XYZ file of C-alpha atoms in Angstrom:
719
model
C 307.205 -27.801 -82.683
C 308.298 -30.559 -80.330
C 312.026 -29.807 -80.731
C 311.339 -26.094 -80.093
C 309.480 -26.843 -76.886
C 312.142 -29.279 -75.818
C 314.980 -26.811 -76.354
C 313.014 -23.987 -74.704
C 312.527 -26.044 -71.548
C 316.214 -26.929 -71.505
C 317.129 -23.254 -71.893
C 314.849 -22.254 -69.049
C 316.257 -24.926 -66.787
C 319.774 -23.831 -67.661
C 318.864 -20.196 -66.894
C 317.431 -21.141 -63.519
C 320.554 -23.130 -62.738
C 322.765 -20.168 -63.649
C 320.655 -17.827 -61.494
C 320.769 -20.247 -58.561
C 324.541 -20.572 -58.858
C 324.892 -16.796 -59.097
C 322.682 -16.361 -56.007
C 324.783 -18.844 -54.089
C 327.952 -17.024 -55.109
C 326.436 -13.664 -54.063
C 325.446 -15.006 -50.671
C 328.974 -16.308 -50.210
C 330.829 -13.201 -51.297
C 328.589 -10.322 -50.123
C 329.985 -8.739 -46.981
C 326.929 -8.139 -44.724
C 329.047 -6.297 -42.169
C 329.898 -3.781 -44.874
C 326.196 -3.401 -45.675
C 325.358 -2.752 -42.004
C 328.126 -0.190 -41.696
C 327.067 1.631 -44.855
C 323.435 1.670 -43.769
C 324.377 3.068 -40.353
C 326.570 5.738 -41.959
C 323.822 6.824 -44.363
C 321.236 7.132 -41.576
C 323.670 9.079 -39.405
C 324.486 11.526 -42.207
C 320.847 12.178 -43.136
C 319.202 12.153 -39.684
C 321.863 12.406 -37.027
C 320.447 9.202 -35.527
C 322.227 5.932 -34.906
C 321.054 2.830 -36.750
C 322.446 -0.254 -34.999
C 322.365 -3.976 -35.746
C 322.820 -6.143 -32.677
C 322.369 -9.341 -34.666
C 323.058 -10.755 -38.087
C 321.881 -9.560 -41.478
C 321.094 -12.484 -43.741
C 320.569 -12.133 -47.476
C 318.875 -14.430 -49.968
C 318.772 -14.091 -53.772
C 316.926 -17.065 -55.240
C 314.125 -17.859 -55.604
C 313.450 -14.991 -53.223
C 315.398 -11.772 -53.066
C 315.215 -11.070 -49.333
C 316.788 -9.830 -46.158
C 316.475 -10.991 -42.527
C 317.733 -8.757 -39.722
C 317.956 -9.283 -35.972
C 318.238 -6.687 -33.206
C 317.728 -3.528 -35.280
C 317.454 -0.197 -33.400
C 317.168 3.490 -34.269
C 318.251 5.907 -31.563
C 315.934 8.516 -30.101
C 316.063 12.259 -30.613
C 318.176 14.276 -28.171
C 316.284 14.989 -24.965
C 314.032 11.924 -25.200
C 316.069 9.426 -23.218
C 318.496 6.650 -23.985
C 315.985 4.048 -25.142
C 315.813 3.719 -28.936
C 312.853 5.269 -30.696
C 312.475 2.163 -32.865
C 313.601 -1.372 -32.051
C 312.832 -4.767 -33.548
C 313.927 -8.220 -32.524
C 313.576 -9.496 -36.088
C 312.604 -8.148 -39.520
C 312.133 -10.300 -42.598
C 311.240 -9.073 -46.109
C 311.552 -10.967 -49.372
C 310.532 -10.492 -52.996
C 310.270 -13.268 -55.567
C 312.997 -12.729 -58.124
C 311.626 -13.983 -61.447
C 308.308 -12.016 -61.444
C 310.373 -8.822 -61.233
C 311.585 -9.513 -64.762
C 307.976 -9.188 -66.021
C 307.184 -6.036 -64.068
C 305.397 -7.703 -61.182
C 306.371 -7.498 -57.532
C 305.409 -10.528 -55.476
C 306.396 -9.905 -51.884
C 306.377 -12.733 -49.400
C 305.075 -12.437 -45.877
C 306.534 -9.383 -44.143
C 307.507 -10.217 -40.573
C 308.072 -7.762 -37.723
C 308.800 -9.421 -34.406
C 309.206 -7.541 -31.158
C 308.700 -4.126 -32.754
C 308.892 -1.234 -30.260
C 307.965 2.282 -31.345
C 308.393 4.966 -28.688
C 306.980 8.372 -29.561
C 306.837 11.398 -27.328
C 306.419 15.128 -26.893
C 308.374 17.204 -24.412
C 307.082 20.043 -22.254
C 307.798 22.606 -24.993
C 305.706 20.734 -27.557
C 308.630 19.256 -29.547
C 308.214 15.625 -30.613
C 310.872 13.033 -31.311
C 309.664 12.860 -34.918
C 310.180 16.517 -35.754
C 313.778 16.118 -36.897
C 312.882 13.150 -39.112
C 309.915 14.876 -40.743
C 311.698 18.166 -41.493
C 312.653 18.481 -45.228
C 316.414 17.995 -45.712
C 318.616 20.884 -46.828
C 319.785 20.758 -50.464
C 323.235 21.632 -51.608
C 323.256 25.323 -52.347
C 319.792 25.806 -50.944
C 318.308 26.765 -47.644
C 317.569 24.010 -45.163
C 314.016 22.878 -45.475
C 313.584 24.183 -49.012
C 311.383 21.968 -51.166
C 313.271 19.496 -53.280
C 312.887 19.287 -57.001
C 310.121 16.964 -58.089
C 311.386 13.484 -58.914
C 311.411 12.444 -62.520
C 308.351 10.602 -63.720
C 308.892 6.956 -63.009
C 306.376 6.052 -65.614
C 303.994 4.161 -63.339
C 302.636 0.847 -64.408
C 302.960 1.672 -68.050
C 306.306 3.458 -67.890
C 309.809 2.164 -67.959
C 310.743 0.250 -64.859
C 307.267 0.592 -63.337
C 305.711 -2.294 -61.464
C 302.256 -3.016 -62.744
C 301.184 -5.172 -59.787
C 302.277 -5.342 -56.178
C 301.187 -8.331 -54.153
C 302.180 -9.203 -50.585
C 301.581 -12.627 -49.159
C 300.735 -11.148 -45.808
C 301.864 -9.083 -42.848
C 302.727 -10.570 -39.466
C 303.493 -8.344 -36.502
C 304.041 -10.057 -33.163
C 304.797 -8.797 -29.676
C 304.811 -5.148 -30.745
C 304.759 -2.129 -28.448
C 303.604 1.377 -29.372
C 304.005 4.144 -26.798
C 303.179 7.846 -26.657
C 304.570 9.898 -23.762
C 303.126 13.413 -23.747
C 305.029 15.520 -21.199
C 303.194 18.652 -22.293
C 299.765 17.218 -21.472
C 301.005 15.060 -18.610
C 299.624 11.880 -20.123
C 300.961 8.641 -21.496
C 299.444 5.925 -23.659
C 300.732 2.501 -24.616
C 299.787 -0.419 -26.831
C 301.520 -3.609 -25.746
C 301.470 -7.220 -26.852
C 300.264 -6.169 -30.301
C 299.774 -9.109 -32.651
C 298.610 -8.317 -36.189
C 298.185 -10.779 -39.026
C 296.702 -10.310 -42.479
C 295.909 -12.448 -45.440
C 297.385 -11.745 -48.888
C 297.510 -8.047 -49.815
C 296.795 -7.053 -53.412
C 295.288 -3.935 -55.022
C 291.497 -4.107 -55.134
C 291.357 -7.463 -53.360
C 289.780 -8.177 -49.962
C 292.073 -8.966 -47.079
C 291.425 -10.643 -43.739
C 292.796 -8.858 -40.688
C 293.176 -10.053 -37.102
C 294.543 -7.969 -34.236
C 295.076 -8.416 -30.537
C 296.577 -5.905 -28.145
C 296.532 -4.459 -24.649
C 295.930 -0.723 -24.234
C 296.875 1.426 -21.261
C 296.468 5.104 -20.435
C 296.979 7.163 -17.304
C 294.837 10.178 -18.236
C 292.204 8.883 -18.001
C 293.263 5.816 -16.028
C 292.150 2.856 -18.110
C 293.458 -0.486 -19.328
C 291.864 -2.608 -22.016
C 292.360 -5.840 -23.911
C 291.312 -5.616 -27.556
C 290.514 -8.440 -29.965
C 289.549 -7.498 -33.526
C 288.882 -9.379 -36.739
C 287.387 -8.267 -40.050
C 287.637 -8.530 -43.804
C 288.672 -5.299 -45.538
C 287.358 -5.028 -49.077
C 288.673 -2.004 -51.006
C 286.901 -1.240 -54.232
C 288.466 -0.228 -57.566
C 290.788 2.749 -57.176
C 289.953 2.619 -53.458
C 286.739 4.565 -54.150
C 284.892 2.301 -51.726
C 285.909 0.428 -48.627
C 283.882 -2.284 -46.946
C 284.581 -3.672 -43.509
C 282.741 -6.969 -43.432
C 282.281 -9.378 -40.589
C 283.655 -6.908 -38.071
C 284.144 -8.375 -34.609
C 285.614 -6.123 -31.949
C 285.749 -7.267 -28.332
C 287.040 -4.975 -25.612
C 287.525 -5.757 -21.939
C 288.269 -2.530 -20.099
C 289.051 -1.744 -16.480
C 290.245 1.172 -14.432
C 289.006 4.220 -12.584
C 287.838 5.899 -15.785
C 285.626 2.944 -16.754
C 282.034 3.274 -15.470
C 281.565 0.618 -12.848
C 285.301 -0.046 -12.695
C 285.212 -2.618 -15.494
C 283.231 -3.569 -18.562
C 283.099 -5.837 -21.553
C 281.901 -4.532 -24.902
C 281.390 -6.239 -28.238
C 280.892 -4.510 -31.589
C 279.872 -6.433 -34.706
C 278.502 -5.772 -38.168
C 279.378 -4.458 -41.624
C 280.545 -0.932 -42.537
C 280.425 0.220 -46.154
C 282.111 3.514 -47.051
C 281.709 5.164 -50.463
C 284.377 7.832 -50.652
C 283.067 9.375 -53.855
C 279.473 9.586 -52.644
C 280.734 10.595 -49.181
C 278.494 8.061 -47.438
C 278.806 5.357 -44.802
C 276.341 2.471 -44.595
C 275.811 0.504 -41.386
C 274.497 -3.011 -41.847
C 273.588 -5.259 -38.944
C 275.746 -3.293 -36.505
C 275.333 -4.346 -32.883
C 276.940 -3.147 -29.674
C 276.705 -5.112 -26.453
C 277.868 -3.797 -23.070
C 276.630 -3.818 -19.480
C 274.030 -6.479 -20.351
C 272.546 -4.178 -22.996
C 272.452 -4.986 -26.681
C 271.956 -2.124 -29.115
C 271.489 -2.372 -32.853
C 271.749 0.097 -35.702
C 270.791 -0.240 -39.343
C 271.126 2.720 -41.661
C 273.720 5.140 -42.888
C 275.466 8.478 -42.770
C 275.543 10.952 -45.660
C 277.817 13.974 -46.152
C 280.337 12.038 -44.114
C 283.280 14.456 -44.476
C 281.353 17.735 -44.606
C 278.139 17.798 -42.565
C 277.360 14.265 -41.346
C 273.668 13.312 -41.314
C 272.412 10.072 -39.780
C 269.383 8.125 -40.974
C 269.127 4.831 -39.102
C 266.926 2.496 -37.132
C 268.102 2.101 -33.549
C 267.088 -0.691 -31.194
C 267.711 -1.551 -27.569
C 266.778 -5.062 -26.618
C 264.937 -5.546 -23.331
C 267.160 -4.708 -20.350
C 266.935 -3.870 -16.657
C 267.542 -0.124 -16.028
C 268.168 -0.689 -12.327
C 270.767 -3.356 -13.061
C 272.391 -1.005 -15.569
C 272.640 1.800 -13.010
C 274.095 -0.610 -10.465
C 276.699 -1.787 -12.991
C 277.614 1.850 -13.624
C 277.836 2.423 -9.854
C 275.031 4.970 -10.021
C 272.147 5.262 -7.584
C 268.777 4.184 -8.914
C 265.824 6.487 -8.133
C 264.130 5.638 -4.846
C 260.687 4.861 -6.240
C 257.539 3.985 -4.318
C 257.456 0.663 -6.156
C 260.801 -1.143 -5.840
C 259.838 -3.160 -8.908
C 259.633 -0.052 -11.081
C 262.327 0.639 -13.663
C 263.246 -3.012 -14.097
C 262.293 -3.498 -17.742
C 262.889 -1.268 -20.760
C 263.272 -1.590 -24.520
C 263.466 0.787 -27.475
C 263.057 0.804 -31.224
C 263.106 4.033 -33.230
C 264.079 5.478 -36.564
C 266.333 8.486 -36.085
C 267.338 11.207 -38.488
C 269.919 13.587 -37.102
C 272.562 16.099 -38.064
C 274.398 18.854 -36.240
C 271.261 21.037 -36.047
C 268.211 18.770 -35.730
C 266.864 15.409 -34.590
C 263.743 13.596 -35.798
C 262.395 10.381 -34.275
C 259.740 8.296 -35.991
C 258.290 4.816 -35.542
C 259.068 5.226 -31.854
C 258.331 2.234 -29.627
C 259.532 2.695 -26.054
C 258.700 0.240 -23.301
C 259.231 1.011 -19.618
C 257.874 -1.648 -17.272
C 254.182 -1.978 -18.188
C 253.983 1.211 -20.236
C 254.428 1.364 -23.990
C 255.004 4.703 -25.686
C 254.751 5.162 -29.435
C 254.701 8.031 -31.900
C 256.992 10.683 -33.327
C 259.119 13.505 -31.941
C 261.510 16.051 -33.408
C 263.762 18.906 -32.389
C 264.664 21.548 -34.937
C 267.581 23.941 -34.476
C 269.445 22.900 -31.338
C 270.451 26.522 -30.717
C 266.775 27.518 -30.331
C 265.072 24.147 -30.012
C 261.645 23.698 -31.576
C 260.053 20.551 -30.128
C 257.272 18.730 -31.982
C 255.700 15.456 -30.855
C 252.713 13.176 -31.251
C 252.887 10.461 -28.618
C 250.554 7.797 -27.310
C 250.975 5.634 -24.209
C 249.127 2.608 -22.942
C 248.796 2.390 -19.151
C 250.959 4.599 -16.938
C 250.926 4.452 -13.151
C 252.927 7.553 -12.256
C 252.677 6.775 -8.541
C 255.050 3.822 -9.021
C 257.822 6.254 -9.931
C 257.259 8.786 -7.154
C 259.875 9.013 -4.392
C 259.584 6.176 -1.912
C 257.289 6.985 1.000
C 254.852 8.762 -1.290
C 254.148 12.414 -1.664
C 251.760 13.692 0.989
C 249.330 16.438 0.165
C 250.574 19.669 1.789
C 248.359 21.309 4.345
C 247.311 24.896 3.640
C 249.684 27.369 5.126
C 252.603 24.945 5.099
C 255.633 24.278 2.889
C 254.317 23.100 -0.477
C 250.827 24.385 0.420
C 250.039 28.075 0.585
C 253.569 28.920 1.713
C 256.035 28.481 -1.116
C 259.812 28.256 -0.713
C 261.748 31.463 -0.766
C 262.240 32.614 -4.363
C 265.648 32.243 -5.907
C 267.667 35.152 -7.280
C 265.593 36.984 -9.831
C 262.528 34.724 -9.499
C 260.461 37.134 -7.453
C 260.242 39.678 -10.269
C 259.606 37.150 -13.026
C 263.150 37.308 -14.322
C 264.573 34.045 -12.970
C 266.463 31.582 -15.157
C 263.580 29.090 -15.029
C 261.166 31.648 -16.464
C 263.662 32.682 -19.114
C 263.892 29.076 -20.257
C 260.104 28.834 -20.365
C 259.881 32.021 -22.436
C 262.193 30.515 -25.035
C 260.178 27.315 -25.412
C 258.866 26.382 -28.842
C 256.642 23.326 -28.369
C 253.734 21.855 -30.286
C 252.609 18.340 -29.504
C 249.910 15.933 -28.453
C 249.945 13.192 -25.828
C 247.367 10.426 -25.432
C 247.380 8.060 -22.453
C 244.924 5.186 -22.397
C 245.014 4.820 -18.596
C 246.786 7.177 -16.193
C 247.163 7.105 -12.410
C 248.523 10.178 -10.613
C 248.369 10.679 -6.834
C 246.114 7.593 -6.681
C 243.597 9.249 -9.012
C 242.713 7.027 -11.963
C 241.967 8.559 -15.343
C 241.236 7.062 -18.730
C 241.514 8.226 -22.336
C 243.661 11.200 -21.371
C 244.279 13.505 -24.311
C 246.169 16.764 -24.258
C 247.650 19.267 -26.655
C 250.673 21.242 -25.465
C 251.837 24.410 -27.191
C 254.443 26.986 -26.241
C 255.560 29.903 -28.375
C 256.845 33.413 -27.725
C 256.299 33.168 -23.987
C 252.754 31.747 -24.046
C 252.220 28.161 -22.840
C 248.951 26.334 -23.419
C 247.714 22.910 -22.392
C 244.465 22.915 -24.311
C 242.400 21.000 -24.974
C 242.848 18.579 -22.103
C 240.286 15.837 -21.611
C 240.057 12.672 -19.537
C 237.600 10.118 -18.327
C 237.308 10.439 -14.556
C 235.333 7.916 -12.484
C 232.511 7.572 -14.940
C 232.540 11.241 -15.838
C 234.315 13.505 -18.288
C 236.880 16.183 -17.504
C 237.603 18.956 -19.997
C 240.102 21.697 -19.248
C 242.370 24.306 -20.711
C 245.397 25.891 -19.034
C 247.230 28.984 -20.296
C 250.348 30.617 -18.852
C 251.406 33.957 -20.322
C 254.955 34.698 -19.176
C 255.814 37.424 -21.657
C 255.629 40.127 -18.983
C 257.493 40.455 -15.733
C 254.561 38.942 -13.821
C 253.308 35.705 -15.402
C 249.539 35.389 -15.868
C 247.852 32.003 -15.587
C 244.281 31.021 -16.440
C 242.341 27.772 -16.092
C 238.991 26.750 -17.536
C 237.660 23.454 -16.300
C 234.458 21.494 -16.755
C 233.599 18.239 -15.017
C 230.416 16.250 -15.547
C 228.965 12.991 -14.187
C 231.939 12.068 -12.011
C 231.418 9.551 -9.209
C 232.833 11.321 -6.164
C 232.860 8.192 -4.018
C 235.287 6.382 -6.308
C 237.606 9.391 -6.383
C 237.690 9.719 -2.588
C 238.132 5.976 -2.104
C 241.254 6.035 -4.273
C 242.542 9.356 -2.995
C 241.825 9.028 0.755
C 241.244 5.316 1.204
C 237.524 5.676 1.991
C 234.512 7.139 0.239
C 233.338 9.567 2.948
C 231.101 11.328 0.442
C 229.366 9.797 -2.556
C 227.369 11.292 -5.397
C 227.515 12.414 -8.973
C 229.631 15.527 -9.356
C 229.529 18.435 -11.762
C 231.970 21.322 -11.594
C 232.648 24.403 -13.705
C 235.637 26.671 -13.050
C 237.066 29.747 -14.683
C 240.141 31.020 -12.837
C 242.970 33.503 -13.375
C 246.013 34.417 -11.317
C 249.217 36.455 -11.535
C 252.691 35.624 -10.252
C 255.372 32.979 -10.404
C 255.233 31.794 -6.785
C 252.481 29.692 -5.226
C 251.681 32.262 -2.555
C 251.388 35.132 -5.016
C 249.227 32.982 -7.276
C 246.781 32.311 -4.428
C 246.631 35.948 -3.336
C 245.870 37.115 -6.875
C 243.458 34.312 -7.733
C 240.156 35.430 -9.236
C 237.318 33.804 -11.117
C 234.002 32.054 -10.690
C 232.506 28.600 -10.658
C 229.635 26.338 -9.810
C 229.349 22.989 -8.102
C 226.685 20.307 -7.937
C 226.653 16.967 -6.142
C 223.562 14.824 -6.614
C 222.154 11.552 -5.287
C 224.818 11.012 -2.690
C 225.555 10.519 0.972
C 227.834 11.635 3.783
C 229.141 8.453 5.367
C 230.004 7.912 9.012
C 227.543 10.443 10.494
C 223.972 11.717 10.235
C 222.429 15.114 10.738
C 218.870 13.904 11.242
C 218.357 13.335 15.001
C 217.524 9.854 16.241
C 213.984 10.844 17.306
C 213.152 12.062 13.816
C 214.917 9.087 12.341
C 212.864 6.651 14.447
C 209.639 8.345 13.397
C 210.667 8.052 9.724
C 211.637 4.415 10.164
C 208.189 3.589 11.593
C 206.596 4.647 8.318
C 209.244 3.057 6.044
C 208.133 -0.433 4.964
C 211.128 -0.735 2.634
C 213.518 -0.224 5.573
C 215.467 2.446 3.711
C 216.164 4.350 6.901
C 217.608 1.269 8.580
C 219.842 0.529 5.606
C 221.116 4.099 5.628
C 222.549 3.794 9.133
C 225.604 5.907 9.823
C 225.244 7.984 6.720
C 223.367 11.105 5.730
C 221.865 10.777 2.285
C 220.986 13.835 0.208
C 219.342 14.637 -3.082
C 221.696 17.413 -4.094
C 224.192 19.963 -2.894
C 224.701 22.989 -5.128
C 226.671 26.202 -4.962
C 227.942 29.011 -7.103
C 230.935 31.001 -6.011
C 233.238 33.835 -6.941
C 236.902 34.328 -6.183
C 238.614 37.690 -5.789
C 242.144 38.263 -4.494
C 242.338 34.697 -3.300
C 239.106 34.756 -1.304
C 236.278 32.445 -2.360
C 232.781 33.634 -1.475
C 229.448 31.890 -1.882
C 225.961 32.983 -0.972
C 223.763 30.215 -2.256
C 225.054 26.877 -1.033
C 222.048 24.597 -0.741
C 221.502 21.087 0.557
C 218.359 19.068 -0.101
C 217.509 15.705 1.459
C 214.565 13.811 2.928
C 213.523 15.592 6.147
C 216.469 17.956 5.736
C 217.300 21.232 4.013
C 220.291 23.492 4.320
C 221.371 26.935 3.171
C 224.821 28.464 3.641
C 227.024 31.377 2.781
C 230.516 32.453 3.631
C 234.097 32.841 2.549
C 237.304 30.831 2.325
C 240.640 32.656 2.301
C 242.727 30.338 0.136
C 245.999 32.157 0.765
C 245.578 32.161 4.548
C 243.955 28.732 4.648
C 240.983 29.876 6.744
C 237.183 29.642 6.557
C 234.320 31.796 7.843
C 231.030 30.154 6.912
C 227.462 30.384 8.256
C 224.717 27.900 7.500
C 221.196 27.044 8.581
C 219.883 23.482 8.612
C 216.156 22.741 8.650
C 215.358 19.310 10.072
C 211.831 17.968 10.207
C 210.265 18.500 13.661
C 213.273 20.540 14.788
C 213.682 24.320 14.825
C 216.138 25.757 12.358
C 219.731 25.056 13.431
C 222.118 27.944 12.629
C 225.812 27.207 12.965
C 229.162 28.743 12.070
C 232.341 27.130 10.750
C 235.455 29.193 11.411
C 239.216 28.769 11.652
C 241.882 26.881 9.800
C 240.661 24.832 6.884
C 242.559 21.817 8.141
C 240.996 22.023 11.638
C 237.916 24.248 11.758
C 235.713 25.027 14.730
C 231.968 24.316 14.370
C 229.771 26.360 16.742
C 226.036 26.735 17.281
C 224.594 30.244 16.815
C 222.786 29.956 20.152
C 220.793 33.192 20.017
C 219.263 32.405 16.653
C 218.649 28.810 17.680
C 216.871 29.894 20.919
C 214.610 32.228 18.967
C 213.526 29.393 16.734
C 213.318 27.043 19.660
C 211.093 29.425 21.652
C 208.546 29.493 18.905
C 208.256 25.732 19.143
C 208.565 25.459 22.935
C 206.006 28.090 24.009
C 202.820 26.406 25.079
C 204.413 22.948 25.091
C 204.903 20.856 28.206
C 208.339 21.183 29.757
C 209.469 17.721 28.850
C 208.379 18.239 25.264
C 210.289 21.506 25.047
C 213.356 19.897 26.513
C 213.030 17.099 23.952
C 213.052 19.589 21.110
C 216.175 21.230 22.551
C 217.947 17.862 22.866
C 216.977 17.018 19.315
C 218.526 20.231 18.026
C 221.752 19.567 19.915
C 221.865 16.059 18.511
C 221.606 17.414 14.996
C 224.468 19.856 15.647
C 226.650 17.111 17.097
C 226.027 14.964 14.049
C 226.826 17.870 11.765
C 229.992 18.781 13.640
C 231.206 15.201 13.694
C 230.679 14.938 9.970
C 232.547 18.144 9.215
C 235.489 17.044 11.367
C 235.667 13.744 9.538
C 235.481 15.378 6.127
C 238.058 18.073 6.868
C 240.342 15.926 9.034
C 240.113 18.183 12.109
C 239.782 17.209 15.727
C 237.765 20.043 17.310
C 234.371 19.461 18.859
C 231.302 21.562 18.014
C 230.727 24.385 20.470
C 227.442 25.260 22.094
C 228.311 28.850 22.847
C 226.907 32.303 22.497
C 225.985 33.997 19.276
C 228.814 34.038 16.864
C 230.968 31.766 18.983
C 234.341 31.072 17.397
C 237.196 28.707 17.969
C 239.325 29.406 21.036
């Protein structure tokens, strides 16, 4: 066997020597100028274009069969300028010779240096590729007719087929790609393109690195791009994985929000072409100081894409984001609001629906969790079950705060002029409300709105076929419990609204202290309301308001004034060893205040308002016109050792006039004065006036008015 091996090696060496000598002879005798001329002639005959070689063409035959060309250009189509459509400073391609003998093609690194590809479309829509892509005319056949199918080359198993094709790599440097669209009036360019790859072989992963500068004028944007990844095609290219993706973009220009931005995309993408799916693994996107993440996948990728993924937004500053985007942040009452946010959610979405689960949204000090979904985007059906921790809505109100509107003013009883169609219940806003399909619940552990603090807020919201309901609604309110239900029926031209409300054991002092800054009235409050109204504007709602209710306030006090005159007060203090009267200075305590009332056409009437306190009783009746913002109320106060004091409250709710019903007071006074000494009678009269002054002062403080009580004739009214 040794002689056989020895002679075989000698034969192989001799063969290689012969091939090398033959290659050297070929290099010496082959006329490259002839090759360039023939190539140019062939291109001209088949395309009408000019193929030019400004530099040399160098051939090699062993151990690589290759060609190197310098200064190669292909002319442009007529009407697209004098610059060549394709130009390259240098092109180098080589194939290893000996593997070809065994049916394998081993290509060395393919080099393209200074490649310039200029594509365009003229105003008529013709591109400079059209003439190259049109099928050539065959002899004896019409131009553009399909050519006969080529004979079967046999493939990997057939005669002359190459079973394997391997390329050592691709290197593109300093390339330019341009698209000039005269029809659309836009141009795009890729410049400074550098592309390198690792070895390329069927079914084998390949590393790719790319750098380039992008520019466009519609929209105006420039960007520097840096990309690297490993491409991993599966068998028969049924799958494709992009692993270790790193894409960095630095963009600038008028079309870039904020004028400039840096973005970074990273992660793994796994596409299964047979299953028609795309998996996203550890994908992150960072831009504008925000980092987003996605983990999941897309099914029905080529037909009806459907996403199922977990999305995250790491903690960021919304105000800083808006500033970076050159957008105005909301002017909130708290400048520190909207400075911290984060999100985590699982999302399922397709072209028709969206479902969110495992929702965790943080905004400042509030955390929101739960689920939400929208079915059928054409006619959205919203479903949600959400829960929030503490929410101070006042922080997010417009800066300066929202002031409560006075009756009869803009935002109070006078609403803005209705928009087109709104007055008859046919406005666009109402049409949108009629189409609502909502069913959801919202729980808030602690809620502050308009300075009013609530706890354990729970509500159910439903809307369907033009009927909106917020019921049940419950909340803890200053030691008490609020239960309510609101219904709006907007199926007809005139919407109908109803409210049922029950309030028990609420501390009124705490509410007023938060709402007004001082607890002018204290006590335990109970309230029952059943109201209904018709209309879509605030004024029409007030004018049509009807219903009934009851009110009770127990064990409380009016602070800052007293109705009981000083003489009676001193007498009570003399017999008060516990000094309760002294401690109650500048306030009028009471046991209870109760009333029932009815409302018809926006006018509230009551006939049984009662007040009960030590040495004091009161009874009142009257009416309040809610639409007009006026009051007409008569009351009688019985104070120990003082004749009954009748008085009237009339005028604007915001600034009423309090007047003594002198005739009735004199009648009562006469009964007590007759037979008494003059000074004693005068003392009783002064005591009655003192009680009225205390009452009037208290009413002015409670209602915010500035008028003084009047000591006029019977039925005296405000001037």
